[in-house]
DNA sequence: TTCGTTGCAAACATTTTGCAGTTTC
DNA sequence: GAAACTGCAAAATGTTTGCAACGAA
């Protein structure tokens, strides 16, 4: 049975309010000033809970670190190889998924559509 | 300047001949019997070279470990959440990529299209 | 009072790196 | 012989876990 916890709320809110598809470390750094006794272990433990319950989803692994998203609607992402930014991009995928299921006999539960390259901001400054 | 090396050849051949999208550890275990003095560090160092030169590509990160592929043609993958298998699936993506470039002003260099779920083999045995 | 939650530090897993010896050219 | 390559072990990085103290119901 899950109880109420201030830190858990803060972690979930942090993910929901951010648009950066944060890593565990980023969340920790973000909350630390307001919750000086927060520990990284707590962040990870709550992230595990959120992922189990489906409130949060892992959308990519960038340079070894998982990147999270509280928007669980399937959508694609673009990762800038220069600045590490993770951007939402709109790629309709319902057809792709049902197509795969019929052609390969698999059950598709989630998808992780990543495009990597250089974002428009980094293209300008180089 | 890159020199010739037996172990490097063995590592690249191992990736090319396998169909499992191997991890570094898997390659190491595969080659160890025939190259008893092989070290995991050498595997990683050569993988880094291959990735730099484009001979090998990382197609996914499964349970923390990078999975590699010597087939560098862009193609999509299906990951079985039960058995961890990584399968090739055919998803045409030229249109997706050029579409993204025009809509978002980004440069797409690589794509990593992952679908996760249950493979047909695991569906049958459950 | 019960049991979920947390801080802390130690343990883990994957990957990287420093160094001294070896191989390739 | 110079420079690339390697084994080995230590370090770095991201994540998990054991335990005793804490906090919510």
mmCIF file of C-alpha atoms (C1' of nucleotides) in Angstrom:
data_model
loop_
_atom_site.group_PDB
_atom_site.id
_atom_site.type_symbol
_atom_site.label_atom_id
_atom_site.label_comp_id
_atom_site.label_asym_id
_atom_site.label_seq_id
_atom_site.Cartn_x
_atom_site.Cartn_y
_atom_site.Cartn_z
ATOM 1 C CA UNK A 1 0.000 0.000 0.000
ATOM 2 C CA UNK A 2 1.438 3.311 -1.049
ATOM 3 C CA UNK A 3 1.405 6.087 1.528
ATOM 4 C CA UNK A 4 1.607 9.774 1.027
ATOM 5 C CA UNK A 5 5.017 11.395 0.915
ATOM 6 C CA UNK A 6 6.106 14.962 0.340
ATOM 7 C CA UNK A 7 9.239 14.025 -1.449
ATOM 8 C CA UNK A 8 7.425 11.706 -3.793
ATOM 9 C CA UNK A 9 5.035 14.506 -4.706
ATOM 10 C CA UNK A 10 7.916 16.872 -5.292
ATOM 11 C CA UNK A 11 9.670 14.378 -7.561
ATOM 12 C CA UNK A 12 6.594 13.721 -9.674
ATOM 13 C CA UNK A 13 5.792 17.423 -9.941
ATOM 14 C CA UNK A 14 9.347 18.134 -10.948
ATOM 15 C CA UNK A 15 9.091 15.688 -13.830
ATOM 16 C CA UNK A 16 5.657 16.934 -14.860
ATOM 17 C CA UNK A 17 6.657 20.569 -14.881
ATOM 18 C CA UNK A 18 9.919 20.118 -16.708
ATOM 19 C CA UNK A 19 10.217 19.923 -20.441
ATOM 20 C CA UNK A 20 13.744 18.579 -20.550
ATOM 21 C CA UNK A 21 13.003 14.867 -20.164
ATOM 22 C CA UNK A 22 15.078 14.874 -17.001
ATOM 23 C CA UNK A 23 17.539 12.346 -15.659
ATOM 24 C CA UNK A 24 17.530 11.184 -12.028
ATOM 25 C CA UNK A 25 20.520 13.367 -11.306
ATOM 26 C CA UNK A 26 18.821 16.418 -12.818
ATOM 27 C CA UNK A 27 15.730 15.915 -10.665
ATOM 28 C CA UNK A 28 17.905 15.538 -7.595
ATOM 29 C CA UNK A 29 19.828 18.745 -8.295
ATOM 30 C CA UNK A 30 16.583 20.559 -8.988
ATOM 31 C CA UNK A 31 14.944 19.566 -5.684
ATOM 32 C CA UNK A 32 17.987 19.618 -3.419
ATOM 33 C CA UNK A 33 17.844 23.359 -2.579
ATOM 34 C CA UNK A 34 14.249 23.087 -1.331
ATOM 35 C CA UNK A 35 14.717 19.630 0.217
ATOM 36 C CA UNK A 36 18.240 19.665 1.628
ATOM 37 C CA UNK A 37 17.854 16.228 3.163
ATOM 38 C CA UNK A 38 16.798 14.589 -0.094
ATOM 39 C CA UNK A 39 18.922 11.683 -1.181
ATOM 40 C CA UNK A 40 19.564 10.319 -4.629
ATOM 41 C CA UNK A 41 18.437 6.883 -3.500
ATOM 42 C CA UNK A 42 14.980 8.274 -2.785
ATOM 43 C CA UNK A 43 14.794 9.753 -6.244
ATOM 44 C CA UNK A 44 15.648 6.393 -7.802
ATOM 45 C CA UNK A 45 13.253 4.501 -5.545
ATOM 46 C CA UNK A 46 10.372 6.774 -6.449
ATOM 47 C CA UNK A 47 11.232 6.719 -10.128
ATOM 48 C CA UNK A 48 11.006 2.940 -9.959
ATOM 49 C CA UNK A 49 7.539 3.250 -8.403
ATOM 50 C CA UNK A 50 6.390 5.698 -11.070
ATOM 51 C CA UNK A 51 7.627 3.488 -13.843
ATOM 52 C CA UNK A 52 5.905 0.464 -12.370
ATOM 53 C CA UNK A 53 2.604 2.302 -12.052
ATOM 54 C CA UNK A 54 2.976 3.840 -15.488
ATOM 55 C CA UNK A 55 2.927 7.443 -14.258
ATOM 56 C CA UNK A 56 6.345 7.997 -15.792
ATOM 57 C CA UNK A 57 8.082 6.477 -18.752
ATOM 58 C CA UNK A 58 11.707 6.184 -19.790
ATOM 59 C CA UNK A 59 12.020 7.695 -23.246
ATOM 60 C CA UNK A 60 15.734 7.307 -23.908
ATOM 61 C CA UNK A 61 19.154 6.526 -22.524
ATOM 62 C CA UNK A 62 21.527 9.418 -23.217
ATOM 63 C CA UNK A 63 25.201 8.907 -22.416
ATOM 64 C CA UNK A 64 24.327 6.124 -20.005
ATOM 65 C CA UNK A 65 21.619 7.957 -18.101
ATOM 66 C CA UNK A 66 17.898 7.218 -18.367
ATOM 67 C CA UNK A 67 15.739 10.153 -19.422
ATOM 68 C CA UNK A 68 12.177 10.320 -18.137
ATOM 69 C CA UNK A 69 8.873 11.709 -19.236
ATOM 70 C CA UNK A 70 5.561 12.138 -17.430
ATOM 71 C CA UNK A 71 3.781 12.394 -20.760
ATOM 72 C CA UNK A 72 2.996 8.761 -21.394
ATOM 73 C CA UNK A 73 1.217 9.226 -24.715
ATOM 74 C CA UNK A 74 3.433 7.490 -27.249
ATOM 75 C CA UNK A 75 5.456 10.121 -29.019
ATOM 76 C CA UNK A 76 8.857 10.313 -30.653
ATOM 77 C CA UNK A 77 11.987 12.143 -29.592
ATOM 78 C CA UNK A 78 14.912 13.850 -31.179
ATOM 79 C CA UNK A 79 18.231 13.761 -29.342
ATOM 80 C CA UNK A 80 20.876 16.352 -30.105
ATOM 81 C CA UNK A 81 24.259 14.655 -30.191
ATOM 82 C CA UNK A 82 25.967 17.953 -29.471
ATOM 83 C CA UNK A 83 24.090 19.406 -26.495
ATOM 84 C CA UNK A 84 22.293 16.277 -25.266
ATOM 85 C CA UNK A 85 18.868 17.907 -25.446
ATOM 86 C CA UNK A 86 15.853 15.649 -25.818
ATOM 87 C CA UNK A 87 13.032 17.189 -27.866
ATOM 88 C CA UNK A 88 9.525 15.991 -28.536
ATOM 89 C CA UNK A 89 8.724 15.431 -32.176
ATOM 90 C CA UNK A 90 5.428 14.449 -33.677
ATOM 91 C CA UNK A 91 5.521 11.129 -35.501
ATOM 92 C CA UNK A 92 2.237 9.299 -35.918
ATOM 93 C CA UNK A 93 2.849 5.697 -34.987
ATOM 94 C CA UNK A 94 -0.433 3.883 -34.544
ATOM 95 C CA UNK A 95 -0.140 2.469 -38.037
ATOM 96 C CA UNK A 96 3.468 1.457 -37.498
ATOM 97 C CA UNK A 97 2.567 -0.450 -34.366
ATOM 98 C CA UNK A 98 -0.440 -2.359 -35.634
ATOM 99 C CA UNK A 99 1.473 -3.121 -38.808
ATOM 100 C CA UNK A 100 4.275 -4.715 -36.782
ATOM 101 C CA UNK A 101 1.851 -6.795 -34.751
ATOM 102 C CA UNK A 102 0.249 -8.349 -37.784
ATOM 103 C CA UNK A 103 3.484 -8.855 -39.717
ATOM 104 C CA UNK A 104 5.637 -10.297 -36.933
ATOM 105 C CA UNK A 105 3.140 -11.805 -34.521
ATOM 106 C CA UNK A 106 4.473 -9.727 -31.642
ATOM 107 C CA UNK A 107 2.620 -7.716 -29.036
ATOM 108 C CA UNK A 108 3.811 -4.102 -29.002
ATOM 109 C CA UNK A 109 3.436 -2.508 -25.593
ATOM 110 C CA UNK A 110 5.607 0.549 -25.905
ATOM 111 C CA UNK A 111 7.746 2.213 -28.479
ATOM 112 C CA UNK A 112 10.790 4.370 -28.273
ATOM 113 C CA UNK A 113 11.310 6.267 -31.481
ATOM 114 C CA UNK A 114 14.566 8.170 -31.314
ATOM 115 C CA UNK A 115 16.154 10.314 -33.935
ATOM 116 C CA UNK A 116 19.655 11.539 -33.324
ATOM 117 C CA UNK A 117 21.474 14.380 -34.962
ATOM 118 C CA UNK A 118 21.992 18.096 -34.492
ATOM 119 C CA UNK A 119 19.231 20.358 -33.236
ATOM 120 C CA UNK A 120 18.473 23.649 -34.925
ATOM 121 C CA UNK A 121 20.028 25.670 -32.087
ATOM 122 C CA UNK A 122 23.331 23.798 -32.318
ATOM 123 C CA UNK A 123 23.332 24.019 -36.103
ATOM 124 C CA UNK A 124 23.266 27.798 -35.883
ATOM 125 C CA UNK A 125 26.086 28.136 -33.376
ATOM 126 C CA UNK A 126 28.635 26.093 -35.320
ATOM 127 C CA UNK B 1 46.925 5.466 -37.877
ATOM 128 C CA UNK B 2 45.142 2.221 -37.303
ATOM 129 C CA UNK B 3 47.275 -0.920 -37.377
ATOM 130 C CA UNK B 4 46.270 -4.448 -37.964
ATOM 131 C CA UNK B 5 45.264 -6.571 -35.004
ATOM 132 C CA UNK B 6 44.004 -10.114 -34.718
ATOM 133 C CA UNK B 7 41.766 -9.400 -31.826
ATOM 134 C CA UNK B 8 40.167 -6.470 -33.558
ATOM 135 C CA UNK B 9 39.383 -8.671 -36.552
ATOM 136 C CA UNK B 10 37.923 -11.326 -34.311
ATOM 137 C CA UNK B 11 35.704 -8.792 -32.543
ATOM 138 C CA UNK B 12 34.354 -7.312 -35.753
ATOM 139 C CA UNK B 13 33.757 -10.738 -37.263
ATOM 140 C CA UNK B 14 31.967 -11.817 -34.145
ATOM 141 C CA UNK B 15 29.554 -8.905 -34.426
ATOM 142 C CA UNK B 16 29.082 -9.405 -38.157
ATOM 143 C CA UNK B 17 28.358 -13.094 -37.889
ATOM 144 C CA UNK B 18 25.997 -12.860 -34.972
ATOM 145 C CA UNK B 19 22.338 -12.071 -35.307
ATOM 146 C CA UNK B 20 21.711 -11.310 -31.662
ATOM 147 C CA UNK B 21 22.756 -7.637 -31.591
ATOM 148 C CA UNK B 22 25.399 -8.527 -29.029
ATOM 149 C CA UNK B 23 26.545 -6.682 -25.939
ATOM 150 C CA UNK B 24 30.225 -6.178 -25.098
ATOM 151 C CA UNK B 25 30.042 -8.910 -22.495
ATOM 152 C CA UNK B 26 28.483 -11.340 -24.972
ATOM 153 C CA UNK B 27 31.261 -10.717 -27.496
ATOM 154 C CA UNK B 28 33.852 -11.216 -24.796
ATOM 155 C CA UNK B 29 32.352 -14.524 -23.668
ATOM 156 C CA UNK B 30 32.081 -15.655 -27.272
ATOM 157 C CA UNK B 31 35.746 -14.983 -28.095
ATOM 158 C CA UNK B 32 37.345 -15.916 -24.769
ATOM 159 C CA UNK B 33 37.672 -19.673 -25.491
ATOM 160 C CA UNK B 34 39.637 -19.053 -28.690
ATOM 161 C CA UNK B 35 41.522 -16.032 -27.330
ATOM 162 C CA UNK B 36 42.180 -16.872 -23.683
ATOM 163 C CA UNK B 37 44.213 -13.722 -23.132
ATOM 164 C CA UNK B 38 41.486 -11.408 -24.401
ATOM 165 C CA UNK B 39 40.411 -8.722 -21.975
ATOM 166 C CA UNK B 40 37.124 -6.917 -21.702
ATOM 167 C CA UNK B 41 38.926 -3.595 -21.946
ATOM 168 C CA UNK B 42 40.116 -4.506 -25.421
ATOM 169 C CA UNK B 43 36.587 -5.326 -26.493
ATOM 170 C CA UNK B 44 35.378 -1.936 -25.306
ATOM 171 C CA UNK B 45 38.294 -0.084 -26.841
ATOM 172 C CA UNK B 46 37.688 -1.675 -30.221
ATOM 173 C CA UNK B 47 33.958 -1.145 -30.029
ATOM 174 C CA UNK B 48 34.680 2.539 -29.505
ATOM 175 C CA UNK B 49 36.824 2.538 -32.646
ATOM 176 C CA UNK B 50 34.152 0.778 -34.684
ATOM 177 C CA UNK B 51 31.506 3.199 -33.550
ATOM 178 C CA UNK B 52 33.697 6.157 -34.394
ATOM 179 C CA UNK B 53 34.426 4.840 -37.873
ATOM 180 C CA UNK B 54 30.817 3.859 -38.393
ATOM 181 C CA UNK B 55 31.511 0.161 -38.909
ATOM 182 C CA UNK B 56 29.279 -0.656 -35.983
ATOM 183 C CA UNK B 57 26.253 1.039 -34.552
ATOM 184 C CA UNK B 58 24.560 0.925 -31.163
ATOM 185 C CA UNK B 59 20.946 0.003 -31.752
ATOM 186 C CA UNK B 60 19.616 -0.094 -28.205
ATOM 187 C CA UNK B 61 20.375 -0.102 -24.508
ATOM 188 C CA UNK B 62 18.804 -3.161 -22.891
ATOM 189 C CA UNK B 63 18.898 -3.369 -19.102
ATOM 190 C CA UNK B 64 21.839 -1.003 -18.958
ATOM 191 C CA UNK B 65 23.959 -2.657 -21.616
ATOM 192 C CA UNK B 66 24.552 -1.297 -25.123
ATOM 193 C CA UNK B 67 23.555 -3.638 -27.938
ATOM 194 C CA UNK B 68 25.510 -3.453 -31.194
ATOM 195 C CA UNK B 69 24.914 -4.096 -34.838
ATOM 196 C CA UNK B 70 27.273 -4.293 -37.797
ATOM 197 C CA UNK B 71 24.383 -3.704 -40.159
ATOM 198 C CA UNK B 72 24.447 0.060 -40.360
ATOM 199 C CA UNK B 73 21.542 0.433 -42.783
ATOM 200 C CA UNK B 74 18.881 2.231 -40.802
ATOM 201 C CA UNK B 75 16.375 -0.324 -39.613
ATOM 202 C CA UNK B 76 14.083 -0.723 -36.659
ATOM 203 C CA UNK B 77 14.200 -3.173 -33.771
ATOM 204 C CA UNK B 78 11.797 -4.989 -31.568
ATOM 205 C CA UNK B 79 12.879 -5.773 -28.019
ATOM 206 C CA UNK B 80 11.184 -8.560 -26.116
ATOM 207 C CA UNK B 81 10.615 -7.438 -22.542
ATOM 208 C CA UNK B 82 10.458 -11.043 -21.412
ATOM 209 C CA UNK B 83 13.511 -12.704 -22.957
ATOM 210 C CA UNK B 84 15.558 -9.609 -23.842
ATOM 211 C CA UNK B 85 15.887 -10.610 -27.500
ATOM 212 C CA UNK B 86 16.519 -7.863 -30.019
ATOM 213 C CA UNK B 87 14.910 -8.543 -33.403
ATOM 214 C CA UNK B 88 15.182 -6.697 -36.691
ATOM 215 C CA UNK B 89 11.914 -5.385 -38.018
ATOM 216 C CA UNK B 90 11.309 -3.628 -41.288
ATOM 217 C CA UNK B 91 10.002 -0.089 -40.902
ATOM 218 C CA UNK B 92 10.537 2.269 -43.832
ATOM 219 C CA UNK B 93 11.857 5.484 -42.403
ATOM 220 C CA UNK B 94 13.266 7.658 -45.156
ATOM 221 C CA UNK B 95 10.055 9.637 -45.233
ATOM 222 C CA UNK B 96 9.973 9.994 -41.468
ATOM 223 C CA UNK B 97 13.470 11.386 -41.415
ATOM 224 C CA UNK B 98 13.183 13.917 -44.196
ATOM 225 C CA UNK B 99 9.849 14.983 -42.787
ATOM 226 C CA UNK B 100 11.463 15.725 -39.422
ATOM 227 C CA UNK B 101 14.271 17.711 -40.993
ATOM 228 C CA UNK B 102 11.927 20.045 -42.797
ATOM 229 C CA UNK B 103 9.465 20.429 -39.938
ATOM 230 C CA UNK B 104 11.906 20.954 -37.082
ATOM 231 C CA UNK B 105 15.002 22.338 -38.772
ATOM 232 C CA UNK B 106 17.169 19.566 -37.366
ATOM 233 C CA UNK B 107 19.752 17.402 -39.065
ATOM 234 C CA UNK B 108 18.952 13.715 -38.572
ATOM 235 C CA UNK B 109 22.062 11.573 -38.616
ATOM 236 C CA UNK B 110 20.813 8.337 -37.127
ATOM 237 C CA UNK B 111 17.621 6.898 -35.865
ATOM 238 C CA UNK B 112 16.867 4.313 -33.263
ATOM 239 C CA UNK B 113 13.372 2.982 -33.671
ATOM 240 C CA UNK B 114 12.577 0.598 -30.851
ATOM 241 C CA UNK B 115 9.384 -1.241 -30.203
ATOM 242 C CA UNK B 116 9.049 -3.085 -26.934
ATOM 243 C CA UNK B 117 6.653 -5.835 -26.045
ATOM 244 C CA UNK B 118 6.443 -9.603 -26.186
ATOM 245 C CA UNK B 119 7.909 -11.597 -29.057
ATOM 246 C CA UNK B 120 5.920 -14.352 -30.740
ATOM 247 C CA UNK B 121 8.020 -17.085 -29.123
ATOM 248 C CA UNK B 122 7.386 -15.757 -25.607
ATOM 249 C CA UNK B 123 3.683 -15.274 -26.350
ATOM 250 C CA UNK B 124 3.367 -18.971 -27.113
ATOM 251 C CA UNK B 125 5.130 -20.221 -23.999
ATOM 252 C CA UNK B 126 2.975 -18.312 -21.510
ATOM 253 C "C1'" DT C 1 1.563 1.076 16.543
ATOM 254 C "C1'" DT C 2 2.287 -0.376 12.123
ATOM 255 C "C1'" DC C 3 4.616 -0.467 8.044
ATOM 256 C "C1'" DG C 4 5.771 2.501 4.136
ATOM 257 C "C1'" DT C 5 9.456 5.848 3.373
ATOM 258 C "C1'" DT C 6 13.944 7.860 3.818
ATOM 259 C "C1'" DG C 7 19.243 8.984 4.415
ATOM 260 C "C1'" DC C 8 23.327 7.096 4.199
ATOM 261 C "C1'" DA C 9 26.803 4.325 2.627
ATOM 262 C "C1'" DA C 10 28.074 0.199 0.607
ATOM 263 C "C1'" DA C 11 27.327 -2.778 -3.272
ATOM 264 C "C1'" DC C 12 26.530 -3.407 -8.244
ATOM 265 C "C1'" DA C 13 26.913 -3.310 -13.302
ATOM 266 C "C1'" DT C 14 28.638 -1.324 -17.295
ATOM 267 C "C1'" DT C 15 32.122 1.283 -19.291
ATOM 268 C "C1'" DT C 16 36.529 3.990 -19.266
ATOM 269 C "C1'" DT C 17 41.317 4.723 -18.281
ATOM 270 C "C1'" DG C 18 46.427 4.595 -16.626
ATOM 271 C "C1'" DC C 19 50.350 2.063 -17.033
ATOM 272 C "C1'" DA C 20 53.745 -1.141 -18.362
ATOM 273 C "C1'" DG C 21 54.624 -4.705 -21.590
ATOM 274 C "C1'" DT C 22 53.711 -6.485 -26.472
ATOM 275 C "C1'" DT C 23 52.803 -6.353 -31.371
ATOM 276 C "C1'" DT C 24 52.706 -4.300 -35.818
ATOM 277 C "C1'" DC C 25 54.823 -1.893 -39.359
ATOM 278 C "C1'" DG D 1 62.365 1.701 -33.025
ATOM 279 C "C1'" DA D 2 58.078 4.368 -33.014
ATOM 280 C "C1'" DA D 3 53.480 4.142 -32.419
ATOM 281 C "C1'" DA D 4 49.491 1.389 -31.957
ATOM 282 C "C1'" DC D 5 47.606 -2.264 -29.319
ATOM 283 C "C1'" DT D 6 46.801 -5.061 -25.192
ATOM 284 C "C1'" DG D 7 46.115 -7.126 -20.219
ATOM 285 C "C1'" DC D 8 45.260 -5.928 -15.910
ATOM 286 C "C1'" DA D 9 43.424 -3.551 -12.300
ATOM 287 C "C1'" DA D 10 41.700 0.689 -10.642
ATOM 288 C "C1'" DA D 11 38.492 4.344 -11.399
ATOM 289 C "C1'" DA D 12 34.385 6.491 -13.123
ATOM 290 C "C1'" DT D 13 29.421 6.519 -13.833
ATOM 291 C "C1'" DG D 14 24.640 5.417 -13.189
ATOM 292 C "C1'" DT D 15 21.730 2.573 -10.386
ATOM 293 C "C1'" DT D 16 20.276 -0.597 -6.582
ATOM 294 C "C1'" DT D 17 20.051 -2.186 -1.904
ATOM 295 C "C1'" DG D 18 20.600 -3.150 3.375
ATOM 296 C "C1'" DC D 19 19.782 -1.138 7.532
ATOM 297 C "C1'" DA D 20 18.378 1.706 11.148
ATOM 298 C "C1'" DA D 21 15.801 5.885 11.886
ATOM 299 C "C1'" DC D 22 11.705 8.509 10.516
ATOM 300 C "C1'" DG D 23 6.896 9.643 9.319
ATOM 301 C "C1'" DA D 24 2.132 8.949 7.831
ATOM 302 C "C1'" DA D 25 -2.152 6.576 8.771
#
